[in-house]
Coordinates of C-alpha atoms in Angstrom, one line a residue:
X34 CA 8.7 -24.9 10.0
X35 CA 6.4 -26.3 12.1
X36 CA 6.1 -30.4 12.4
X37 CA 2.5 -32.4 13.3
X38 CA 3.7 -34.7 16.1
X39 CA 2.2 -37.9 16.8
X40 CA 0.4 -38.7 20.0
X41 CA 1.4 -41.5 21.6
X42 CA -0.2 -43.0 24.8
X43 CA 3.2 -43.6 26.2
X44 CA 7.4 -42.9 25.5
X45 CA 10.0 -45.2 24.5
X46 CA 13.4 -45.0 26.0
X47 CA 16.1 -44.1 23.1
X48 CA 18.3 -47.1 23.9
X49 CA 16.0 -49.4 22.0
X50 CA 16.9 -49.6 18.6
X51 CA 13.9 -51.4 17.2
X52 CA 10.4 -50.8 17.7
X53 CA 8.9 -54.1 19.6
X54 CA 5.4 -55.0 19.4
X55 CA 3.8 -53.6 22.5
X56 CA 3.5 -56.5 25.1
X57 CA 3.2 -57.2 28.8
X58 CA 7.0 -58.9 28.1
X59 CA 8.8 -56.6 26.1
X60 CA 7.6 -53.1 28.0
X61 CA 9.4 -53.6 31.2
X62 CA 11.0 -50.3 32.5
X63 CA 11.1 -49.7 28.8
X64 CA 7.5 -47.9 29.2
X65 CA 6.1 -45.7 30.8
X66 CA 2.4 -44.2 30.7
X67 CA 1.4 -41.0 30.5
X68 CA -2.1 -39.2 30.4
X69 CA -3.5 -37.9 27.4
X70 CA -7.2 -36.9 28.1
X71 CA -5.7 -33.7 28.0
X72 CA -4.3 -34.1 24.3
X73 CA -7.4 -35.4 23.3
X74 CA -8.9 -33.3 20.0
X75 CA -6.0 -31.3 19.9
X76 CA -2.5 -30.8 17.9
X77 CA 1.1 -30.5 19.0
X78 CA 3.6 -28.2 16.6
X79 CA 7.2 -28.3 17.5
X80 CA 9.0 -25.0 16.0
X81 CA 12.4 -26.1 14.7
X82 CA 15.1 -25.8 11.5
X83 CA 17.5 -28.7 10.6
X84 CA 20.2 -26.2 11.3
X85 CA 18.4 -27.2 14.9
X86 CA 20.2 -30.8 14.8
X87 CA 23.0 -30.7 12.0
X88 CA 24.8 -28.4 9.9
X89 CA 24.7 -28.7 5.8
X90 CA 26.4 -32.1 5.6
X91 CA 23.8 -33.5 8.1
X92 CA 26.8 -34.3 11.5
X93 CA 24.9 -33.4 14.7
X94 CA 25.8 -30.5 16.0
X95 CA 27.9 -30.5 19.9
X96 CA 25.4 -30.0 22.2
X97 CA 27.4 -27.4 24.5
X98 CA 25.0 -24.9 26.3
X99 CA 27.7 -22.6 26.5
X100 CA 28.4 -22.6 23.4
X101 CA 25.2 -22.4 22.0
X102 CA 23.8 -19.9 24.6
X103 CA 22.7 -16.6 24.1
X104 CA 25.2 -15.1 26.0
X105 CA 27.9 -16.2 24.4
X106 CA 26.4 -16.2 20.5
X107 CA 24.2 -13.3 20.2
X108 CA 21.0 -13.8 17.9
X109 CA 21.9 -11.3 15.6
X110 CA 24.6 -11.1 12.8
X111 CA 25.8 -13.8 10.4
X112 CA 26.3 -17.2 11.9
X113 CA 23.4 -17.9 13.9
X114 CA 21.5 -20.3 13.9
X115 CA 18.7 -21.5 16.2
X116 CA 18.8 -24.1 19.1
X117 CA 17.1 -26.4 21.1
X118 CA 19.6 -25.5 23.8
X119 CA 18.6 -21.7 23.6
X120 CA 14.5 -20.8 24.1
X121 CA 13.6 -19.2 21.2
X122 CA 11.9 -16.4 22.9
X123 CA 10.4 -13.5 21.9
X124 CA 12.1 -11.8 18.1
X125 CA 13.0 -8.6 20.0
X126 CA 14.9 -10.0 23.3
X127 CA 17.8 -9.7 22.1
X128 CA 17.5 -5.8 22.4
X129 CA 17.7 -3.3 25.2
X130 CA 14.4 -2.1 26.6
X131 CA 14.8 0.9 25.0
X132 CA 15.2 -0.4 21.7
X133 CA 12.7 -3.4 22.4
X134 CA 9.8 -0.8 23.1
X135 CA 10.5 2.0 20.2
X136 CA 10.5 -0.9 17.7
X137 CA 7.4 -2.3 19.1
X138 CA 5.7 0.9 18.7
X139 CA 7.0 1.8 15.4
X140 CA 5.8 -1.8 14.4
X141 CA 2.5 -1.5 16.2
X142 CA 1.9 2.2 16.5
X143 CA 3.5 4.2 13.4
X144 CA 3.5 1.8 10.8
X145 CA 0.1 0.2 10.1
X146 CA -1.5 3.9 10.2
X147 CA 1.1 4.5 6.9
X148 CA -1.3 2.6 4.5
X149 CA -4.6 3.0 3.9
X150 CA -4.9 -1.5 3.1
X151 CA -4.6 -3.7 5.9
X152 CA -3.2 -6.6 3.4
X153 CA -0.2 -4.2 1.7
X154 CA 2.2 -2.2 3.4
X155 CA 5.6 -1.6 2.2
X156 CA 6.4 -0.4 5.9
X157 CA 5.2 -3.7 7.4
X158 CA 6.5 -6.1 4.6
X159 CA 9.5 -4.4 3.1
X160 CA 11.0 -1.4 5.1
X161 CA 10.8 -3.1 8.7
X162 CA 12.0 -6.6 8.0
X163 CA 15.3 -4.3 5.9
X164 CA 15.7 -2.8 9.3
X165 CA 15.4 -6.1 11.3
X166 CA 16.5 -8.6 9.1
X167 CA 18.5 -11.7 11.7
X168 CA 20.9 -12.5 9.2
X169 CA 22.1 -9.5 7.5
X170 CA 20.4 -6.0 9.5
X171 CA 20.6 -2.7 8.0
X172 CA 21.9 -1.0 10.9
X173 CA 21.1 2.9 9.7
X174 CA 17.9 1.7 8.8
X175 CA 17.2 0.3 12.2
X176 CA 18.4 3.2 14.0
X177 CA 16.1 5.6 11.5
X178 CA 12.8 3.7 12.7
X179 CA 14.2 3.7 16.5
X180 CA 14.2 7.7 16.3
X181 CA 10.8 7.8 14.6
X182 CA 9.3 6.1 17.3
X183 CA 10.9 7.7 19.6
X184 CA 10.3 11.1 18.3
X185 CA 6.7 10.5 18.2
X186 CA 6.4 9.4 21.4
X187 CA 8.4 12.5 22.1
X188 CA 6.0 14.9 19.9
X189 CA 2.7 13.4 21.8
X190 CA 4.1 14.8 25.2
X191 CA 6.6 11.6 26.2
X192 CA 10.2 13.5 27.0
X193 CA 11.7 10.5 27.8
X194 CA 12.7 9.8 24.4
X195 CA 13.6 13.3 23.5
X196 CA 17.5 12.5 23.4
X197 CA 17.0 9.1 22.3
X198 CA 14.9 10.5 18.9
X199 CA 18.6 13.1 18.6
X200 CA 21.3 9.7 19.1
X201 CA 19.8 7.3 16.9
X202 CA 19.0 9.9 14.3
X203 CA 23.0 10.9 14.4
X204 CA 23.7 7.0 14.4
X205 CA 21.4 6.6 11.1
X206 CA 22.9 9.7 9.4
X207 CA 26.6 8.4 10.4
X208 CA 26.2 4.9 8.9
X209 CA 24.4 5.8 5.7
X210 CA 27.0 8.5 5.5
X211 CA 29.7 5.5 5.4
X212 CA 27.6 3.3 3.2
X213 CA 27.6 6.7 0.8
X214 CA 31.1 7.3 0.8
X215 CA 31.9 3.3 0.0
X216 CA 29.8 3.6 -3.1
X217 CA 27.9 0.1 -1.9
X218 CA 24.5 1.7 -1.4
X219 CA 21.8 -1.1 -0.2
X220 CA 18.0 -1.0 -0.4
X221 CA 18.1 -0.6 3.6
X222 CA 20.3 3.1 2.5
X223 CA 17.4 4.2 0.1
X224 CA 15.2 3.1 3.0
X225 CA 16.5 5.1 5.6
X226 CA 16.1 8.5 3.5
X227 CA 12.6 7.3 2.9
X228 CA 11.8 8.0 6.0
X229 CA 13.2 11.2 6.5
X230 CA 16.4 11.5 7.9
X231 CA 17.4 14.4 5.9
X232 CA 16.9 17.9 6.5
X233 CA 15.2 19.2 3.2
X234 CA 12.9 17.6 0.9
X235 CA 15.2 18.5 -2.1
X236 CA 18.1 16.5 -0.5
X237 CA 16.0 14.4 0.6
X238 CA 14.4 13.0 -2.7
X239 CA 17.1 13.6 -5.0
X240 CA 19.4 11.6 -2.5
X241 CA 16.9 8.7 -2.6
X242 CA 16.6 8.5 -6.7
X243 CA 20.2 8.9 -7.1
X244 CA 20.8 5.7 -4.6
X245 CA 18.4 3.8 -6.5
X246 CA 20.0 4.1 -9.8
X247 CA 23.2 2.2 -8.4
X248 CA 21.3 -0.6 -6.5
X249 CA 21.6 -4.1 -7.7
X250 CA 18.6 -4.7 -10.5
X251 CA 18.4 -8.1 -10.7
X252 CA 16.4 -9.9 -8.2
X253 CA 12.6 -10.2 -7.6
X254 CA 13.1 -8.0 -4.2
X255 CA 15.4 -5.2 -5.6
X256 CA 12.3 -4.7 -8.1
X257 CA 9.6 -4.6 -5.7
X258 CA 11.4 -2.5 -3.4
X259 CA 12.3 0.3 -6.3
X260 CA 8.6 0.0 -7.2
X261 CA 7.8 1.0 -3.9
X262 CA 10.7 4.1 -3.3
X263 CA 10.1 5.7 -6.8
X264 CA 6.1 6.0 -6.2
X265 CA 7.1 7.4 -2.4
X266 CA 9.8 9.9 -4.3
X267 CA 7.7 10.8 -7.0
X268 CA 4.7 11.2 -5.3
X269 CA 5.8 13.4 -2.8
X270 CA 7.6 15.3 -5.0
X271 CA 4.3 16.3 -7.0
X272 CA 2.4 16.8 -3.6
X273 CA 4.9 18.8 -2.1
X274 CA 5.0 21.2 -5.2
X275 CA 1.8 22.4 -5.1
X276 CA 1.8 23.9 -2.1
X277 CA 4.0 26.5 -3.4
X278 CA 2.6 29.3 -6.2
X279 CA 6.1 28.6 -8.0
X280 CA 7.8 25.5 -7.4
X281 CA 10.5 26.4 -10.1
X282 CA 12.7 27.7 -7.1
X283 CA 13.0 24.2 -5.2
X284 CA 15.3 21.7 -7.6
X285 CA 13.1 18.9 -9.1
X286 CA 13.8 15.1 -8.9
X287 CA 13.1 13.0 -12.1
X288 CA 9.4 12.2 -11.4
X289 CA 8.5 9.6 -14.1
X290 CA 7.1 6.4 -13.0
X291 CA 8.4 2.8 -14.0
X292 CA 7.2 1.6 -17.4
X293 CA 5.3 -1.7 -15.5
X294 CA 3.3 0.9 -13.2
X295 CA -0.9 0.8 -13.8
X296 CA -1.7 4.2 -13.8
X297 CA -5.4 3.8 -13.5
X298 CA -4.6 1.6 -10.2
X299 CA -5.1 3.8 -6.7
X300 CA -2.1 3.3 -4.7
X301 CA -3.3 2.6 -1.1
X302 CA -0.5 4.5 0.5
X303 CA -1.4 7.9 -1.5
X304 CA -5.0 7.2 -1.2
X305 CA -5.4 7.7 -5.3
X306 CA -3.9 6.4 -8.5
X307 CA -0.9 7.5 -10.2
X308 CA -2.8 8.6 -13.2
X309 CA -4.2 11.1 -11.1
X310 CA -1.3 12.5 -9.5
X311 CA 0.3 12.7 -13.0
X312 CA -2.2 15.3 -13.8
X313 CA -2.1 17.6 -10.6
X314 CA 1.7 17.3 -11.7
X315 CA 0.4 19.0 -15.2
X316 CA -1.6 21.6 -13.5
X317 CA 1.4 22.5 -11.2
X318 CA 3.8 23.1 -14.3
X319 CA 1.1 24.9 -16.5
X320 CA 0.0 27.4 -13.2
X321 CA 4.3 28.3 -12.9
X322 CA 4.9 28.7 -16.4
X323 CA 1.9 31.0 -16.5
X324 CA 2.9 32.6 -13.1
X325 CA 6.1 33.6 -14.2
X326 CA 4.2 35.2 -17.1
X327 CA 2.1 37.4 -15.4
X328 CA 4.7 38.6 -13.2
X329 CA 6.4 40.8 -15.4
X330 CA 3.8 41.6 -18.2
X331 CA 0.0 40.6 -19.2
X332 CA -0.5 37.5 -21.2
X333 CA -0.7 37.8 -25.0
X334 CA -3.3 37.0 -26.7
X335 CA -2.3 33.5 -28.2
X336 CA -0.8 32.8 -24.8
X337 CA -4.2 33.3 -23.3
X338 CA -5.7 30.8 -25.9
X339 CA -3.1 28.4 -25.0
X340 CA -3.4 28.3 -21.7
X341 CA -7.5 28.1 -21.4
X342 CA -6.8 25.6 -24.3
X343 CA -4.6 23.7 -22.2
X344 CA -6.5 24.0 -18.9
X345 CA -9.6 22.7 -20.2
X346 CA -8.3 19.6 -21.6
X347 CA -7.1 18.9 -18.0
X348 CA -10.1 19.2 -16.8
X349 CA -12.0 16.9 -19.1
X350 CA -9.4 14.5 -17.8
X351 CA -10.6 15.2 -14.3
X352 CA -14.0 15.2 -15.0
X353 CA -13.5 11.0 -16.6
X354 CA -10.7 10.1 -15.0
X355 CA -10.7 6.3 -14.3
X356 CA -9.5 5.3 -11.0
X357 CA -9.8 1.2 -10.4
X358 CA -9.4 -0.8 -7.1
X359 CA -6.0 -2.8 -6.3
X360 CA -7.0 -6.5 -6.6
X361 CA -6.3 -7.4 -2.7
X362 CA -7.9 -4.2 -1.4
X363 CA -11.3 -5.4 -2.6
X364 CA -12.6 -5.9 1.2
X365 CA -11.7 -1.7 1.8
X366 CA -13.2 -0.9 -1.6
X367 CA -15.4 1.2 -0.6
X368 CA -13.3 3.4 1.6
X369 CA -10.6 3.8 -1.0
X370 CA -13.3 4.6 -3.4
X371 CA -14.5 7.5 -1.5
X372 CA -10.3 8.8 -0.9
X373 CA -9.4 8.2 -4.6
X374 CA -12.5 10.0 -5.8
X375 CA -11.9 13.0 -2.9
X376 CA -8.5 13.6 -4.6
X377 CA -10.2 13.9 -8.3
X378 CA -12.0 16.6 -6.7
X379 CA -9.5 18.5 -4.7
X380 CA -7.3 18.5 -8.1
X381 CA -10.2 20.1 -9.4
X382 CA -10.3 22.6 -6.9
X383 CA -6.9 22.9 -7.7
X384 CA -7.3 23.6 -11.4
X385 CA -9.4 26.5 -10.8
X386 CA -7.4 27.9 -8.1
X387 CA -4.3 28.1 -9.8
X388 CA -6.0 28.4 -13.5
X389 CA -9.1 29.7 -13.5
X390 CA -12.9 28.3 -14.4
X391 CA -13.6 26.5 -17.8
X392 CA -14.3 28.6 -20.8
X393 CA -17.8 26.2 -21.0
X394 CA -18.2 26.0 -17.0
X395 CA -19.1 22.5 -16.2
X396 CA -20.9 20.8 -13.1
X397 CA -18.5 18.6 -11.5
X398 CA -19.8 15.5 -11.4
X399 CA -19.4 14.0 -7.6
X400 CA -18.9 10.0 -8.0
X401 CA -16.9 8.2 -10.9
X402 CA -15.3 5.3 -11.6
X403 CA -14.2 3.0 -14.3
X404 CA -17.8 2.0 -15.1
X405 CA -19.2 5.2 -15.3
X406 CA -19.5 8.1 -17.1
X407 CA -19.8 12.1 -15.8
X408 CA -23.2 13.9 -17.0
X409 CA -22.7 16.0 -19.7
X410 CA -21.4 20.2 -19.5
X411 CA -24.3 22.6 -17.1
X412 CA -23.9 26.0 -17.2
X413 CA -22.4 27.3 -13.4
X414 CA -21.3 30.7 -12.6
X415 CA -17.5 30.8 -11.3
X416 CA -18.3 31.5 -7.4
X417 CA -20.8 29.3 -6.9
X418 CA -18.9 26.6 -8.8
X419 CA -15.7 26.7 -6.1
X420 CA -18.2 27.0 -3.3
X421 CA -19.7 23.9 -4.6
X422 CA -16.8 22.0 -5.1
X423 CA -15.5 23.2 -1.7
X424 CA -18.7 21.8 0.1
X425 CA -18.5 18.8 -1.9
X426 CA -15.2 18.1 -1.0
X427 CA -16.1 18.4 3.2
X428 CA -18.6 16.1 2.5
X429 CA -16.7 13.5 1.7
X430 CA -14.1 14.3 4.2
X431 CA -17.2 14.2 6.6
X432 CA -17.6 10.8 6.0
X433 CA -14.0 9.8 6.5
X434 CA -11.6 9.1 9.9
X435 CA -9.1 11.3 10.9
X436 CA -5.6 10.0 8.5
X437 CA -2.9 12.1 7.1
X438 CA -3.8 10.9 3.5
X439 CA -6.8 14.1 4.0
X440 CA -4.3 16.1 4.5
X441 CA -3.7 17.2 0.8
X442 CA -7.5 18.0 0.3
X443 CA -8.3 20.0 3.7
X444 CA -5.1 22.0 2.3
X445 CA -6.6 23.1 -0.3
X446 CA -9.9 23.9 1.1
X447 CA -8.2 26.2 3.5
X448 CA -6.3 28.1 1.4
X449 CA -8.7 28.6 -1.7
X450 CA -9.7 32.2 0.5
X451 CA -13.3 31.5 1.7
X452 CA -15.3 33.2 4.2
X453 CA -17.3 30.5 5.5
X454 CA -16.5 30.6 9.2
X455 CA -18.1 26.5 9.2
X456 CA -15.9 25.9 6.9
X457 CA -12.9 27.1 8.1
X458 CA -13.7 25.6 11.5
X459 CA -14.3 22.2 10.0
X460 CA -10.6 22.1 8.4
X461 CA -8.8 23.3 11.3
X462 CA -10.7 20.7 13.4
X463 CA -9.9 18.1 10.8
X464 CA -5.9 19.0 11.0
X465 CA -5.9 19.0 14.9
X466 CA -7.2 15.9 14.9
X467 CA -5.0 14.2 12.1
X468 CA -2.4 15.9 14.2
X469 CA -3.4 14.5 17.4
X470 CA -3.3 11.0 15.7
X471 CA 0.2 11.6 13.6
X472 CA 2.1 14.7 15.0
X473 CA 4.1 14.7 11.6
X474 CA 6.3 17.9 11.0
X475 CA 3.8 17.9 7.6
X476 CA 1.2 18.4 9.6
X477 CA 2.2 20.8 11.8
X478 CA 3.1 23.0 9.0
X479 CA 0.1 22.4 6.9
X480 CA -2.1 23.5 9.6
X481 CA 0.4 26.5 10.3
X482 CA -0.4 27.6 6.6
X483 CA -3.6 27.2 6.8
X484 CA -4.3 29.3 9.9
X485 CA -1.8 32.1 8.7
X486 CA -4.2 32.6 4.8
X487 CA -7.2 32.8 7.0
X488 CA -5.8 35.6 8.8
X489 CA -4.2 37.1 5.7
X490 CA -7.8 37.0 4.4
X491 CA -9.5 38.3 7.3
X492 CA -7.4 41.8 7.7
X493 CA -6.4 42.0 3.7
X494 CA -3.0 41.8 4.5
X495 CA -0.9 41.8 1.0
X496 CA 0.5 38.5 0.5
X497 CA 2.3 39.0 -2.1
X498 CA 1.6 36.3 -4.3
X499 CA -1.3 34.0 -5.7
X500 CA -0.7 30.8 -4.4
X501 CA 0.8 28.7 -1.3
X502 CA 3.3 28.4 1.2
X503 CA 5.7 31.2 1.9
X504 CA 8.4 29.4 3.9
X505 CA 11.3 27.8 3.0
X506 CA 11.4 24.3 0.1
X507 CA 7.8 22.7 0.3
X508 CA 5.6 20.6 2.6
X509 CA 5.0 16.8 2.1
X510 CA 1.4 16.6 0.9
X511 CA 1.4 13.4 -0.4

């Protein structure tokens, strides 16, 4: 807390017990005068805690600098409390220069890149203080962000953190590992395979859910904090799955979100709402079921009506979906606008792609919101309509910085098996330079992906298959 202290134009010794009026007789050596044209206009804040000066029952505390040095009490564990004997110096002294640095940059470097809001991020405001916490630190947690950092640093051409990203992620897998096995899972364990310590996605999201059913429910924080890890869960579970043609193969997490969640509202760390992703989630289930179809026999004649049936009601919900502004991201409204509506469009991409045009071929329309409505159905014929929505789409990303959350769209766009040699250029600029900002193994594989179709494409090499990725589980999208 910080206390307002009152200028005085002198100091009175502490062996007077009584304020005396301030006369020629009573000052004596009492007084002394100091200058204060340099306090003039301006306040004084002492930084201090009663813990400073007494403990709970208000005795003042043994002024021992020994004992209340940082030498011999470190500042972090349970049991410390600040003092005037000790400077309170900067938050991360009290680690080694190796660990001071790698949380700095995770702090200042990785972290406020991982929302698209400069007023809410669960990295800044929830993860990191987990991780750093004085009182009660989450040690695997910790460790997790120290080899993130330091295998960034490491991926952008620093080797001096190469085996320090290798230790600290063994010392993050070791204690959640413990905290597993004693059946006491905290918010900082859930946390820690948040941001990846895991090998697979599958492990890796199932892990995460199944900790967060057997956290503690009942305070204000445990809320906010499973708000926060079932939209990263879920949402990268959808992502991830439709970069594969049949997702069926990779175990599924349970991807409903919590009965208080808007769905209308964009989420500023996925860059649309969770209405929207609900729906890609539709189209990936209804393109797998009719996948596996197809893969053994034609489709039947009621199947067919179905399906189309089916499609087409999805996109109608494309084509209106409302997508509204969080109320403190008003000041970026019109950059989240521009993200949340890019996403409507790649999901219609999508839709095509994997399901075909509408039986009544519609114009998308290229701007909505709440307040607005799409025009109604023009006739289009199917090339020119995904060649229109592709361009659509890199027009919008035109407009946009380099950020991972366009890496879902450009996705798309490079694997939707067009000629356009600008085109294709444009999105494999766009991913070297998201990379070149985030060199995320998401990325890295994305891009991969995207050069390998293009080549496919260019010397009709049989793929296979309709659809995606053909490595190993699936890639983060989200």
């Amino acid at each position: 807390m910080a206390y307002e202290l009152p200028l005085s134009p002198g100091t009175w010794s502490k062996r007077s017990s009584k304020i005396k009026p301030p006369t020629k007789l009573d000052l004596g050596r009492e007084y002394q005068a100091v200058p204060i044209d340099q306090y003039a206009d301006r306040w004084i804040f002492l930084n201090t805690t009663y813990w400073d000066f007494g403990d709970t029952s208000g005795t003042e505390r043994e002024r021992n600098p020994l004992k209340h040095s940082a030498i011999a009490q470190p500042i972090s564990g349970q049991g410390y409390h600040p003092s005037p004997d000790r400077p309170l110096g900067h938050p991360l002294a009290h680690y080694s220069a190796v660990e001071n640095l790698l949380i700095d940059y995770f702090i200042r470097g990785i972290a406020p890149f991982c929302s698209l809001s400069q007023n809410y991020n669960p990295y800044l405001s929830l993860v990191t203080p987990l991780a750093l916490n004085i009182q009660q630190p989450h040690e695997p947690l910790r460790n997790i962000l120290l080899a993130i950092a330091a295998n960034q640093l490491r991926l952008q051409g620093d080797c001096r953190y190469e085996r320090a990203a290798y230790i600290y992620k063994q010392k993050a897998l070791h204690g959640l590992q413990n905290e597993i096995y004693d059946k006491k899972p905290s918010p900082g364990a859930v946390a820690t395979i948040t941001d990846g310590c895991t090998p697979s996605w599958t492990t890796h999201l199932r892990g995460g859910l199944q900790l967060m059913a057997l956290l503690p429910q009942q305070s204000c924080e445990s809320q906010i904090l499973k708000k926060f890890f079932v939209l990263y869960f879920v949402a990268h579970d959808i992502m991830g799955r439709t970069g594969v043609e049949d997702p069926s193969t990779v175990e599924r997490v349970d991807n409903s979100w919590l009965e208080d969640d808007d769905l209308e509202e964009i989420d500023v760390l996925m860059g649309c709402s969770r209405g929207l992703m609900t729906v890609i989630n539709k189209i990936s289930e209804l393109a797998t079921e009719r996948s596996k179809i197809m893969k053994t026999r034609q489709l039947t004649s009621s199947e067919s009506s179905t399906f189309n049936a089916a499609r087409d009601d999805i996109e109608h919900t494309l084509q209106y979906l409302p997508q509204k502004l969080p109320p403190y991201a008003h000041h970026q409204s019109q950059y989240l606008a521009e993200v949340a509506d890019l996403k409507r469009l790649a999901a219609l991409l999508y839709l095509r792609e994997r399901l075909g045009n509408p039986n009544v071929r519609t114009q998308p329309n290229p701007s909505l919101n709440r307040n607005q409505i799409a025009p109604g159905p023009v006739e289009i014929s199917p090339a020119p309509c995904k060649t229109h929505l592709v361009k659509m789409i890199i027009d919008k990303i035109r407009k946009l910085p380099d950020s991972p959350t366009l890496l879902w769209p450009l996705y798309l766009v490079g694997n939707v098996g067009l000629d356009d040699e600008e085109h294709r250029r444009f999105v494999l600029d766009r991913l070297a330079g998201i990379q070149k900002i985030r060199n995320l193994g998401s990325v890295r594989r994305a891009r991969m992906v995207v050069e390998y179709a293009y080549r496919a494409k260019d010397i009709d090499y049989p793929r296979g298959k309709v659809w995606g990725d053909d490595g190993p589980g699936i890639i983060s999208l989200a």
